[in-house]
mmCIF file of C-alpha atoms in Angstrom:
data_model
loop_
_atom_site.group_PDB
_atom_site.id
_atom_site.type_symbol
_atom_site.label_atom_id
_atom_site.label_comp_id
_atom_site.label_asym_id
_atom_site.label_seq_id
_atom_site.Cartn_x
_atom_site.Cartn_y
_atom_site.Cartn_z
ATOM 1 C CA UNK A 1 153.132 -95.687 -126.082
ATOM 2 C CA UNK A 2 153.654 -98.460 -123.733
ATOM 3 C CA UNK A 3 151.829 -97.115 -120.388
ATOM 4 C CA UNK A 4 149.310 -99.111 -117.736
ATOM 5 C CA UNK A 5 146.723 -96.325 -116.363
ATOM 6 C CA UNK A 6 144.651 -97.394 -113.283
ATOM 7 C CA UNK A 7 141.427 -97.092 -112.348
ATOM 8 C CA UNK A 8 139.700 -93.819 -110.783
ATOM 9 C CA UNK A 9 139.781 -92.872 -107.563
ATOM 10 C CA UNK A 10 137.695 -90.233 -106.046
ATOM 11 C CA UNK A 11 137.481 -88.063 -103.150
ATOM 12 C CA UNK A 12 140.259 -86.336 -102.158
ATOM 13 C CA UNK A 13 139.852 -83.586 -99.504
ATOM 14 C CA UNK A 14 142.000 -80.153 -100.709
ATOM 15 C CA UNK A 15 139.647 -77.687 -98.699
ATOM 16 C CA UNK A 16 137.082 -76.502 -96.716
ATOM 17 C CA UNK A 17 134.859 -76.369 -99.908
ATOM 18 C CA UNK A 18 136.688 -78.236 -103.082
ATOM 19 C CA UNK A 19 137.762 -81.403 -102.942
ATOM 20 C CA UNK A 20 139.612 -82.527 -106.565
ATOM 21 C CA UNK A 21 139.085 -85.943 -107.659
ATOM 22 C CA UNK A 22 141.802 -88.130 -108.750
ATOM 23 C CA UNK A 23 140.840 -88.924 -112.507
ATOM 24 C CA UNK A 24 143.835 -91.515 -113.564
ATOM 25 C CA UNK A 25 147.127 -92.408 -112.401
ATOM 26 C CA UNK A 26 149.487 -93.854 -114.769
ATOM 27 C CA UNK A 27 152.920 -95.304 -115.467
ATOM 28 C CA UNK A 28 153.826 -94.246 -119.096
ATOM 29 C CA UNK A 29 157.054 -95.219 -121.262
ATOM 30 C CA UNK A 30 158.307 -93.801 -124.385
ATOM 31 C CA UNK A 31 160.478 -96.055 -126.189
ATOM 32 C CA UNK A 32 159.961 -95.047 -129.845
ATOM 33 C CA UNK A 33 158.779 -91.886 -131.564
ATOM 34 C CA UNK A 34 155.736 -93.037 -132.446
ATOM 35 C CA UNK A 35 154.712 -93.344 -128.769
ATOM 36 C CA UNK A 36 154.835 -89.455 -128.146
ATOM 37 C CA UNK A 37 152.104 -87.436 -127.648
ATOM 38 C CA UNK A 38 151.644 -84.177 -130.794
ATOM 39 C CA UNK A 39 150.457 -81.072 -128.684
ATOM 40 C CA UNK A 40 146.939 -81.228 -127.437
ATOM 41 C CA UNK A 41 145.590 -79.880 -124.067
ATOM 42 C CA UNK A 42 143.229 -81.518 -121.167
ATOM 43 C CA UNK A 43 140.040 -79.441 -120.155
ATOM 44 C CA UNK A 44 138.620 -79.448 -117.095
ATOM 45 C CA UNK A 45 141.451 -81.298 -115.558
ATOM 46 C CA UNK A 46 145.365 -80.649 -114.291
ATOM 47 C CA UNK A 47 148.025 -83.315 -115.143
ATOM 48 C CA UNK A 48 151.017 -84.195 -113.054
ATOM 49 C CA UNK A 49 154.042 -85.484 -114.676
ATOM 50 C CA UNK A 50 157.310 -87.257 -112.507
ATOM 51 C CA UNK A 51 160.074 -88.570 -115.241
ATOM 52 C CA UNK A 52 161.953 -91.088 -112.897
ATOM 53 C CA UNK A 53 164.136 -92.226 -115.969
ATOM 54 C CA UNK A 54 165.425 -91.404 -119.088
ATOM 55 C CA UNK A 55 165.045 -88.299 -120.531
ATOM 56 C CA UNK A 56 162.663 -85.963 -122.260
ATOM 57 C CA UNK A 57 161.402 -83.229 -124.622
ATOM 58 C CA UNK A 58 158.157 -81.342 -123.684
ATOM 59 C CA UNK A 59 156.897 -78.322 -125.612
ATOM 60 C CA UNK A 60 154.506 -76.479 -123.107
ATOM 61 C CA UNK A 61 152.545 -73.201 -124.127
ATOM 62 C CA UNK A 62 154.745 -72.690 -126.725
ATOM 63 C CA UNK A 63 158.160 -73.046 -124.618
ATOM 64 C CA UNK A 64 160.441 -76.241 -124.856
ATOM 65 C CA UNK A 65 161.920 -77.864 -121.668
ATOM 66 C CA UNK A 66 164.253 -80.466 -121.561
ATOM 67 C CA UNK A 67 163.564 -83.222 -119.160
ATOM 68 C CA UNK A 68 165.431 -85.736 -116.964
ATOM 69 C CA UNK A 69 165.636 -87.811 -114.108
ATOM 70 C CA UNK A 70 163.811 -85.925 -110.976
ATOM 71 C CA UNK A 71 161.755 -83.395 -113.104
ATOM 72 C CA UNK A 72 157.840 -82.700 -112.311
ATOM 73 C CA UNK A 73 155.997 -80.730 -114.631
ATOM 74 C CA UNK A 74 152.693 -79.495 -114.092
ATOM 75 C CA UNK A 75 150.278 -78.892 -116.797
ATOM 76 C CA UNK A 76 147.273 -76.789 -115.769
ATOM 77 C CA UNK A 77 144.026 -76.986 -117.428
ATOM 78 C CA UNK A 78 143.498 -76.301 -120.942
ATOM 79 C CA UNK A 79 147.404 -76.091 -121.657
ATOM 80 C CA UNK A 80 148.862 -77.036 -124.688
ATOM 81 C CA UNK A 81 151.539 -79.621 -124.288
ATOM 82 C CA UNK A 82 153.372 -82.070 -126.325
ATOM 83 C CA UNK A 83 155.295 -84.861 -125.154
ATOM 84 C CA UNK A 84 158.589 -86.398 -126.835
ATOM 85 C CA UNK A 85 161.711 -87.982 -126.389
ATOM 86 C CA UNK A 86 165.118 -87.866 -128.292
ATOM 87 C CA UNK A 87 166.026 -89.878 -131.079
ATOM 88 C CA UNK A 88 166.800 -93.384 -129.817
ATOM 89 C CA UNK A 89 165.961 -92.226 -126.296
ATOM 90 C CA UNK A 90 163.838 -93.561 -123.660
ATOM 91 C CA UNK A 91 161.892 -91.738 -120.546
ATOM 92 C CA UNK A 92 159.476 -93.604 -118.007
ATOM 93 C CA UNK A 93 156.945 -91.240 -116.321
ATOM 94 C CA UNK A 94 154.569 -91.428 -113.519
ATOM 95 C CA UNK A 95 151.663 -89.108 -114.059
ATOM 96 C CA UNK A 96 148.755 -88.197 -112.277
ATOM 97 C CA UNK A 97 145.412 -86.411 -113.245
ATOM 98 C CA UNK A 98 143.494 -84.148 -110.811
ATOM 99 C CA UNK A 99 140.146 -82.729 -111.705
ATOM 100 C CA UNK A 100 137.689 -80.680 -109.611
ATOM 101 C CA UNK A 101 141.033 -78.370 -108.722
ATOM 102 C CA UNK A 102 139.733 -75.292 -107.171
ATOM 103 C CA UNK A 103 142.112 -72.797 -105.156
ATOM 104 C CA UNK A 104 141.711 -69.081 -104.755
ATOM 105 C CA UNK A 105 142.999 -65.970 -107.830
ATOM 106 C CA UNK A 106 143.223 -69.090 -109.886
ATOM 107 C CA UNK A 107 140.802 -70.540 -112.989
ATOM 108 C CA UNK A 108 139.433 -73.865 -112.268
ATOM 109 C CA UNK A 109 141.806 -76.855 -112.495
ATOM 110 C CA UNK A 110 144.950 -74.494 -112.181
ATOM 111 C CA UNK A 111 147.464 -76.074 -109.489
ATOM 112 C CA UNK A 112 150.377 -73.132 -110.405
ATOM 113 C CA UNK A 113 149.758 -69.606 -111.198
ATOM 114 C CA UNK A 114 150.516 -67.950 -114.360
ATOM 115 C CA UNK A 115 154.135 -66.713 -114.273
ATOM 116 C CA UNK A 116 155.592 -69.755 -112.578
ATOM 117 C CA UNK A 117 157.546 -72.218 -113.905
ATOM 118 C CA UNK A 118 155.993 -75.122 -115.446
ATOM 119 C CA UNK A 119 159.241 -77.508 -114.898
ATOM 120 C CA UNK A 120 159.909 -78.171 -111.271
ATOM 121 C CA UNK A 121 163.355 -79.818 -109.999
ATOM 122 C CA UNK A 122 162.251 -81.871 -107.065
ATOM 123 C CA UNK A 123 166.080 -82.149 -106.456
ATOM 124 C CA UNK A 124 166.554 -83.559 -102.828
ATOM 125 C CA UNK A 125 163.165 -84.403 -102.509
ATOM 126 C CA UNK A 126 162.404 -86.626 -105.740
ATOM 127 C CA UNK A 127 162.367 -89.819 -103.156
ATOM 128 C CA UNK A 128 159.314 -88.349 -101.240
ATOM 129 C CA UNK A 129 157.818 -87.202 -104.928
ATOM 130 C CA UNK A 130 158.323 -90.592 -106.477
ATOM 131 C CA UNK A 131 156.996 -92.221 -103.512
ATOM 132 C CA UNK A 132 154.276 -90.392 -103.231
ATOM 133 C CA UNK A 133 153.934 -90.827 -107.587
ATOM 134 C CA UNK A 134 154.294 -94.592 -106.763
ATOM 135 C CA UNK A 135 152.035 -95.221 -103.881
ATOM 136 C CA UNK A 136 148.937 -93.323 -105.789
ATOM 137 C CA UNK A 137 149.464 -95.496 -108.711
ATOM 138 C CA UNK A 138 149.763 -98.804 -106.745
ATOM 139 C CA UNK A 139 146.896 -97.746 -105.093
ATOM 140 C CA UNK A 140 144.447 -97.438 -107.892
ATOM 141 C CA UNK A 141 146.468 -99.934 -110.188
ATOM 142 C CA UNK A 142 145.598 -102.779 -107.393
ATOM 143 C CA UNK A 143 143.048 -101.893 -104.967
ATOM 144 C CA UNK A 144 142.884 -102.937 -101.564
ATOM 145 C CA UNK A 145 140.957 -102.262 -98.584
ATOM 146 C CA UNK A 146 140.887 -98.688 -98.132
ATOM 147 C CA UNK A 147 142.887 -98.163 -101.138
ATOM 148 C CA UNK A 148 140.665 -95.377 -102.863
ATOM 149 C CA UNK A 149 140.777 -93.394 -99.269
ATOM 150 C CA UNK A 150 144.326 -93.762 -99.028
ATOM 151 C CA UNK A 151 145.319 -92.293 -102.812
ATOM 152 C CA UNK A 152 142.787 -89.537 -101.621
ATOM 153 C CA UNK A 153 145.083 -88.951 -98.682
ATOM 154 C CA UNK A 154 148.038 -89.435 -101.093
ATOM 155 C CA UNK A 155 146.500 -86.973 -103.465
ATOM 156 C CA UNK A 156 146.493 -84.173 -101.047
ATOM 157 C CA UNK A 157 149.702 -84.970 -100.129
ATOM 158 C CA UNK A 158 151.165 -84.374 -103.437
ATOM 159 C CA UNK A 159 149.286 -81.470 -104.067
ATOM 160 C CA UNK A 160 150.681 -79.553 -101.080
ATOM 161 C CA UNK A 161 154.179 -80.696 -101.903
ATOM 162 C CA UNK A 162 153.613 -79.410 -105.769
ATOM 163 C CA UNK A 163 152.470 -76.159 -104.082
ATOM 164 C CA UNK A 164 155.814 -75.974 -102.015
ATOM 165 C CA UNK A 165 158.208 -76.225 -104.540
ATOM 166 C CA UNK A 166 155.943 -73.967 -106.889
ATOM 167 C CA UNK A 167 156.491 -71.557 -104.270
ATOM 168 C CA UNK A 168 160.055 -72.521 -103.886
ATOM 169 C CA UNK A 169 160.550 -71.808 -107.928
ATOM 170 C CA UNK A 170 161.158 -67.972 -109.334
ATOM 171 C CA UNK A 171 159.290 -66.961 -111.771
ATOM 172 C CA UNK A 172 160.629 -67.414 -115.026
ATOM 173 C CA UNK A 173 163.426 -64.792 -116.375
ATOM 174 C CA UNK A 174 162.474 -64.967 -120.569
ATOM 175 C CA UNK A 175 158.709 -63.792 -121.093
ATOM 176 C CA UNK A 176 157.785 -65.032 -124.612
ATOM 177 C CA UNK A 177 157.022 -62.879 -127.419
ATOM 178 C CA UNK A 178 153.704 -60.960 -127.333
ATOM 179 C CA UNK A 179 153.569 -61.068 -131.068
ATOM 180 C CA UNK A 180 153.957 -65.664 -131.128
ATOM 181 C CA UNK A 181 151.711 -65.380 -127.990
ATOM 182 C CA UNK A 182 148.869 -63.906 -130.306
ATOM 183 C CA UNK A 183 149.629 -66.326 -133.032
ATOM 184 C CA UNK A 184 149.480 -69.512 -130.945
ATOM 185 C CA UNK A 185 146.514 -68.076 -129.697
ATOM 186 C CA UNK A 186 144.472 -67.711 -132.653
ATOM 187 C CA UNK A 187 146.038 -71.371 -133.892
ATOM 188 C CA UNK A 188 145.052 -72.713 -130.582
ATOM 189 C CA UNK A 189 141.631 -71.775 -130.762
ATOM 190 C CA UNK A 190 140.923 -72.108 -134.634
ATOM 191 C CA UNK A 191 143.373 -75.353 -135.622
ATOM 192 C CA UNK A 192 140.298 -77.172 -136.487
ATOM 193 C CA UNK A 193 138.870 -74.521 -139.254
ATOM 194 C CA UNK A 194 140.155 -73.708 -142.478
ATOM 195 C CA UNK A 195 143.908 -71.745 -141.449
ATOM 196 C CA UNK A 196 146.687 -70.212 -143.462
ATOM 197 C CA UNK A 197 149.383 -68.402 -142.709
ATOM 198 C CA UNK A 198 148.662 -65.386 -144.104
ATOM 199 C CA UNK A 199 145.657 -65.176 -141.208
ATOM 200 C CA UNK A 200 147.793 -66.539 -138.510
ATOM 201 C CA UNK A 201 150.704 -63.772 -139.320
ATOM 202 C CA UNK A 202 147.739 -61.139 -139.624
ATOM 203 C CA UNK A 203 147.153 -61.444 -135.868
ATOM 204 C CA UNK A 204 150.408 -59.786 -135.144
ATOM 205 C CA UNK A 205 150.342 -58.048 -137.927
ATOM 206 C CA UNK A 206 153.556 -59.328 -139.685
ATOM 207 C CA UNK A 207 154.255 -60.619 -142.948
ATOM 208 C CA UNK A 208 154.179 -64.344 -143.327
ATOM 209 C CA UNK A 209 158.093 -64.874 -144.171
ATOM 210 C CA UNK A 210 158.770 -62.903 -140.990
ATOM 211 C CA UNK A 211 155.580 -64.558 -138.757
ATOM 212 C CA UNK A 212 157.103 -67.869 -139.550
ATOM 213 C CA UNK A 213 160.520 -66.802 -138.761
ATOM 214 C CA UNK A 214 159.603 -65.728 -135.198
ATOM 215 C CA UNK A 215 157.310 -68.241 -134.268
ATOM 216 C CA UNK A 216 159.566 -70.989 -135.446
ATOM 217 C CA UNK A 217 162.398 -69.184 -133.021
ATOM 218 C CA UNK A 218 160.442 -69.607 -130.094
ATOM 219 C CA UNK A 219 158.436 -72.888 -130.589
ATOM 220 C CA UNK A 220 160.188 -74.905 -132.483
ATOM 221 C CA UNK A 221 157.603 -75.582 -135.422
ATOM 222 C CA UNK A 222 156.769 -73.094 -138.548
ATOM 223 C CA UNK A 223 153.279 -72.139 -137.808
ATOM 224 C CA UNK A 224 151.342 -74.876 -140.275
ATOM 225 C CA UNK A 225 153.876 -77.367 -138.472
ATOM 226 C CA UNK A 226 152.321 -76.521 -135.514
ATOM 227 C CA UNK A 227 148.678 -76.647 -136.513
ATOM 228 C CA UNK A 228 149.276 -79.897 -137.879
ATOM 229 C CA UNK A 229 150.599 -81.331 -134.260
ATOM 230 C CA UNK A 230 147.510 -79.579 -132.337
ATOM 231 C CA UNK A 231 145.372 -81.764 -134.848
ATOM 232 C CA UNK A 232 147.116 -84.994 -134.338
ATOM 233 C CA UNK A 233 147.395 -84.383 -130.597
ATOM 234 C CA UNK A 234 143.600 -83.529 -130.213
ATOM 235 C CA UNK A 235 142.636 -86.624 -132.667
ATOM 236 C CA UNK A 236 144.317 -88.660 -130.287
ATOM 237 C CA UNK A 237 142.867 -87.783 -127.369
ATOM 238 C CA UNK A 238 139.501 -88.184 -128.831
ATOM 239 C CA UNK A 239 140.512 -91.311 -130.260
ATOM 240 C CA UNK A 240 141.706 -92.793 -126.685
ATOM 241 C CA UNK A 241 138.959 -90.930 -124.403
ATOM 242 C CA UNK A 242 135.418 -91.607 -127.119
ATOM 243 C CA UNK A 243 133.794 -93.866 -129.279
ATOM 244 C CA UNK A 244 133.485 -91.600 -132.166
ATOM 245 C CA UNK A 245 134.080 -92.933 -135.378
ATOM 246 C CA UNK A 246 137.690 -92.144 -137.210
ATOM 247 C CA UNK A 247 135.705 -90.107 -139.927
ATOM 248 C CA UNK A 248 133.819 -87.798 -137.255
ATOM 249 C CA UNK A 249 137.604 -87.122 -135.984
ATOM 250 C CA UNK A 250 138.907 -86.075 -138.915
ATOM 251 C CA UNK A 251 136.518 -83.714 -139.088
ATOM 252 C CA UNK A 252 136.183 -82.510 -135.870
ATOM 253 C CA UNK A 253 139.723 -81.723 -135.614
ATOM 254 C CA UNK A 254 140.173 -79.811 -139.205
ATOM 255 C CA UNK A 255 140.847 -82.725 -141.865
ATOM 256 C CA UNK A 256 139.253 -82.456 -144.995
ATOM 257 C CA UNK A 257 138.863 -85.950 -145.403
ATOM 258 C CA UNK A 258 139.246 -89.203 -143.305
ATOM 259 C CA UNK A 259 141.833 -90.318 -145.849
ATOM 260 C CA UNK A 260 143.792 -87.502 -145.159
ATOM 261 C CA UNK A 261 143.708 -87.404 -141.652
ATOM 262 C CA UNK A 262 144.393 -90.947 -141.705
ATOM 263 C CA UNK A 263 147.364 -90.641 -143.836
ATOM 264 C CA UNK A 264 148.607 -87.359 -141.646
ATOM 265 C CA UNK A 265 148.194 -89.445 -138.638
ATOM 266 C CA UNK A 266 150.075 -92.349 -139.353
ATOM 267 C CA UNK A 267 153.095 -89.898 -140.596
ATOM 268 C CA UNK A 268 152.997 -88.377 -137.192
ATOM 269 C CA UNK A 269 152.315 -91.530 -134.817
ATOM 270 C CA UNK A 270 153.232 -94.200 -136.837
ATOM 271 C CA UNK A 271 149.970 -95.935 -136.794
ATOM 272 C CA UNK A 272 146.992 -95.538 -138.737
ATOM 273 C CA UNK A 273 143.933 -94.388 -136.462
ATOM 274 C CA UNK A 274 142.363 -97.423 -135.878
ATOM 275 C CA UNK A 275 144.947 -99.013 -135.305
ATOM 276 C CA UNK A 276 146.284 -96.804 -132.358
ATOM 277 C CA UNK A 277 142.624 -97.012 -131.217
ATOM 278 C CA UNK A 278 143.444 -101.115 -131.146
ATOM 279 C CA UNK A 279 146.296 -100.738 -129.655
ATOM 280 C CA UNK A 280 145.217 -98.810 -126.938
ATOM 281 C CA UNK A 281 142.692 -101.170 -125.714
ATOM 282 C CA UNK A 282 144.705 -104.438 -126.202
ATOM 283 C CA UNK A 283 147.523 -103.005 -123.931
ATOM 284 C CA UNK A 284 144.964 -103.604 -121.128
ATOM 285 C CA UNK A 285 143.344 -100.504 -120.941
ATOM 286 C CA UNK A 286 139.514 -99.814 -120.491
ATOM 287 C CA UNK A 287 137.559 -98.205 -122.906
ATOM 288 C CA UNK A 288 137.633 -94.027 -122.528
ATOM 289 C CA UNK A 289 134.135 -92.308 -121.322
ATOM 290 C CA UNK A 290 133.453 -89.788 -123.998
ATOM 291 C CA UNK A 291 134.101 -86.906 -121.667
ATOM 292 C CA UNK A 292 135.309 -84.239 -124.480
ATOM 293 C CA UNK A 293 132.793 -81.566 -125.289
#
């Protein structure tokens, strides 16, 4: 995935008490398959994404949203996401991450509460989003005097816009199923241990045939589709943000073997692990702080 992500800047003022810390600010582009993202999640931190061109596919908690020119979505903390394109498409994407996120009735790192919609249309007001996407980025991309105060002041700015238009948006009109709920919950937490879908369908109490069925309706993915992409999209996370080794990976996220993983990997991204690990760093990029737990 061709992308450039700058430098952090911290110390952004969002409060009397909390003040959230700008952890990256990137320009991504998807071009090819390949340079999408399987689902994974981000603890401890809320990501802001602006597609200013092209257009999109992004499967979050579960739901699928179709993206184009002028949409934000916000991914709180700890929410599983996947990001894709369609077949010979193309989308460019500003994004931002925010961590240290603390406002009141909501966990840590949330920026929207539960119940609201995840896709925002800025609509009318995209030029004041993507400026404000734009200047953050230059910012920490190329700092100047009194850049990292500025982004801070930036920062806030977006925030409080984000808020507005959350506030602006209904809540949405199709709750999903209770019954996939409790199956992409169990997957969710369990996708690196031994799975089957006999046990996921057992925790909605379902038979498999029909558990697949349903879950497939609503996400997109069979069930064991779906626990494959939460392995790829955790395994590359921890191969872009630590130095473990590819065979510590696989293991940590489910994979009997390296060779496996590595051969399951480079069906989904294209690459074989290392050598999106190279990649990675050759575009430019500085090596990730090992900041998973």
């Amino acid at each position: 995935m061709p992308q450039t992500i700058a430098r952090r800047a911290d110390g952004c003022c969002f409060g009397a008490e909390e003040q959230p810390q700008l952890a990256y600010a990137s320009l991504w582009t998807y071009e090819k398959q390949q340079d999408t993202r399987p689902m994974h999640r981000h603890n401890g931190m809320c990501e802001l994404l602006l597609t200013i061109e092209g257009n999109g596919i992004h499967t979050v908690d579960g739901q699928v949203y179709h993206t184009q020119r002028g949409d934000l979505l916000v991914y709180n903390a700890g929410i599983v996401h996947e990001d894709n394109i369609p077949p010979n498409g193309l989308e460019r994407i500003y994004a931002v991450g925010v961590s240290g996120l603390r406002l009141p009735d909501r966990p840590p790192d949330f920026l929207l509460p539960h119940g609201v919609e995840v896709r925002l249309c800025t609509g009318s007001r995209f030029g004041e989003f993507e400026a404000l996407f734009r200047l953050i980025y230059e910012h920490t991309a190329e700092p100047r005097r009194h850049s990292e105060e500025m982004s801070a002041h930036l920062l806030t700015a977006l925030l409080l816009m984000v808020l507005q238009l959350g506030q602006e948006t209904r809540e949405s009109e199709q709750p999903e199923s209770a019954q996939v709920n409790l199956m992409r919950g169990y997957i969710d937490t369990h996708y690196a241990e031994e799975i089957s879908l006999e046990r996921i369908a057992a925790q909605a109490g379902l038979s498999p045939y029909y558990a697949s069925h349903l879950f497939k309706e609503y996400c997109g993915y069979s069930p064991m589709q779906y626990v494959i992409r939460r392995r790829i999209g955790e395994a590359q996370s921890l191969l872009l943000l630590t130095q473990r080794t590819v065979a510590q990976i696989a293991a940590q996220t489910g994979f009997d073997s390296p060779s496996h993983f590595s051969t399951i990997f480079s069906k989904y991204t294209g690459r074989s692990p290392s050598a999106y690990r190279k990649n990675f760093r050759q575009d430019g990029r500085e090596d990730g702080e090992d900041v998973t737990q």
